[in-house]
Amino acid sequence: DFALVKAVVHAESLFDKDAVSRAGARGLMQLMPATAGELQVTDIHDPRQNINAGARYLQLLLDRFRGDLRLALAAYNAGPANVQKHGGIPPFEETRNYVGKVMALSGQYRELQLAQR
């Protein structure tokens, strides 16, 4: 879903391919180095590799959480273990805000796509 991936990039890095978070996540989709390695990314700051791996990781999370987008986004932000541990979206303000922001942005990007057709 192009609108969803674009929303994640927006929320994660504000479209900055060189972004690095306090936790060490890197690139447009703010991949953790270990996750990037598991997804066979050779250059975490290469936009093509980063977005491709981030989209694949998001799909893995969607599969893991049976298509529940809100849980997949929470896992993308806080880690799947935290979603499992809390039996849903963790009670972290950052994660709750993140899920709402990405959901809203993806809706806006989807509307723009439709308007451009």
Coordinates of C-alpha atoms in Angstrom, one line a residue:
D1 CA 0.0 0.0 0.0
F2 CA 1.8 3.1 -1.3
A3 CA -0.1 5.5 0.9
L4 CA 0.8 3.4 4.0
V5 CA 4.5 3.2 3.2
K6 CA 4.6 6.9 2.4
A7 CA 2.9 7.6 5.8
V8 CA 5.4 5.5 7.7
V9 CA 8.3 7.3 5.9
H10 CA 6.7 10.7 6.8
A11 CA 6.2 9.7 10.4
E12 CA 9.5 8.0 10.9
S13 CA 12.0 10.3 9.1
L14 CA 10.2 13.3 7.5
F15 CA 11.6 11.9 4.2
D16 CA 15.2 12.3 5.4
K17 CA 17.2 9.4 4.0
D18 CA 20.1 10.1 6.4
A19 CA 17.9 10.3 9.6
V20 CA 19.2 8.5 12.7
S21 CA 17.0 8.1 15.8
R22 CA 18.1 8.3 19.4
A23 CA 17.7 4.5 19.5
G24 CA 19.9 4.0 16.4
A25 CA 17.2 3.4 13.8
R26 CA 18.3 4.6 10.4
G27 CA 17.1 5.8 7.0
L28 CA 13.7 6.7 5.6
M29 CA 11.8 4.0 7.4
Q30 CA 14.0 4.1 10.5
L31 CA 15.2 0.5 10.4
M32 CA 17.1 -0.8 13.3
P33 CA 20.5 -2.2 12.1
A34 CA 19.6 -5.7 13.3
T35 CA 16.3 -5.7 11.4
A36 CA 18.0 -4.3 8.3
G37 CA 20.5 -7.1 8.6
E38 CA 17.8 -9.8 8.9
L39 CA 16.2 -8.3 5.8
Q40 CA 19.5 -8.4 3.9
V41 CA 20.0 -4.6 3.6
T42 CA 23.6 -3.8 2.6
D43 CA 23.2 0.0 2.7
I44 CA 20.7 1.1 5.3
H45 CA 20.7 4.7 4.0
D46 CA 20.0 3.7 0.4
P47 CA 16.4 4.8 -0.1
R48 CA 15.5 1.9 -2.4
Q49 CA 16.8 -0.7 0.0
N50 CA 15.5 1.0 3.1
I51 CA 11.9 1.4 1.8
N52 CA 11.9 -2.1 0.3
A53 CA 13.0 -3.6 3.6
G54 CA 10.7 -1.4 5.7
A55 CA 7.7 -2.4 3.5
R56 CA 8.7 -6.1 3.8
Y57 CA 9.0 -5.8 7.6
L58 CA 5.7 -4.0 7.8
Q59 CA 4.1 -6.9 5.8
L60 CA 5.7 -9.4 8.2
L61 CA 4.2 -7.6 11.1
L62 CA 0.8 -7.5 9.4
D63 CA 1.0 -11.2 8.8
R64 CA 2.1 -11.8 12.5
F65 CA -0.8 -9.7 13.8
R66 CA -3.4 -11.2 11.4
G67 CA -3.8 -8.1 9.3
D68 CA -4.5 -5.7 12.2
L69 CA -2.9 -2.5 10.9
R70 CA -3.0 -0.8 14.3
L71 CA -1.1 -3.6 16.0
A72 CA 1.4 -3.9 13.1
L73 CA 2.1 -0.2 13.3
A74 CA 2.4 -0.4 17.1
A75 CA 4.9 -3.3 16.6
Y76 CA 6.8 -1.3 14.0
N77 CA 7.2 1.5 16.5
A78 CA 7.6 -0.3 19.9
G79 CA 8.6 -3.8 18.8
P80 CA 6.5 -6.9 18.4
A81 CA 7.5 -8.1 21.8
N82 CA 5.9 -5.1 23.5
V83 CA 2.6 -5.6 21.5
Q84 CA 2.6 -9.3 22.6
K85 CA 3.4 -8.4 26.2
H86 CA 0.6 -5.8 26.5
G87 CA -1.9 -7.8 24.5
G88 CA -2.4 -4.9 22.1
I89 CA -1.1 -1.4 21.5
P90 CA 1.4 -0.8 24.4
P91 CA 0.5 2.0 26.8
F92 CA 3.4 4.1 25.6
E93 CA 2.4 7.7 24.6
E94 CA 4.9 7.7 21.8
T95 CA 3.5 4.5 20.3
R96 CA -0.2 5.5 20.7
N97 CA 0.6 8.9 19.0
Y98 CA 2.6 7.1 16.3
V99 CA -0.3 4.7 15.4
G100 CA -2.8 7.6 15.2
K101 CA -0.4 9.8 13.1
V102 CA 0.4 7.0 10.6
M103 CA -3.3 6.1 10.3
A104 CA -4.2 9.7 9.6
L105 CA -1.3 10.3 7.2
S106 CA -2.1 7.2 5.2
G107 CA -5.7 8.3 4.9
Q108 CA -4.6 11.7 3.6
Y109 CA -2.1 10.1 1.1
R110 CA -4.8 7.7 -0.1
E111 CA -7.2 10.6 -0.7
L112 CA -4.5 12.5 -2.7
Q113 CA -3.9 9.4 -4.8
L114 CA -7.6 9.2 -5.6
A115 CA -7.8 12.9 -6.4
Q116 CA -4.9 12.6 -8.8
R117 CA -6.5 9.8 -10.9

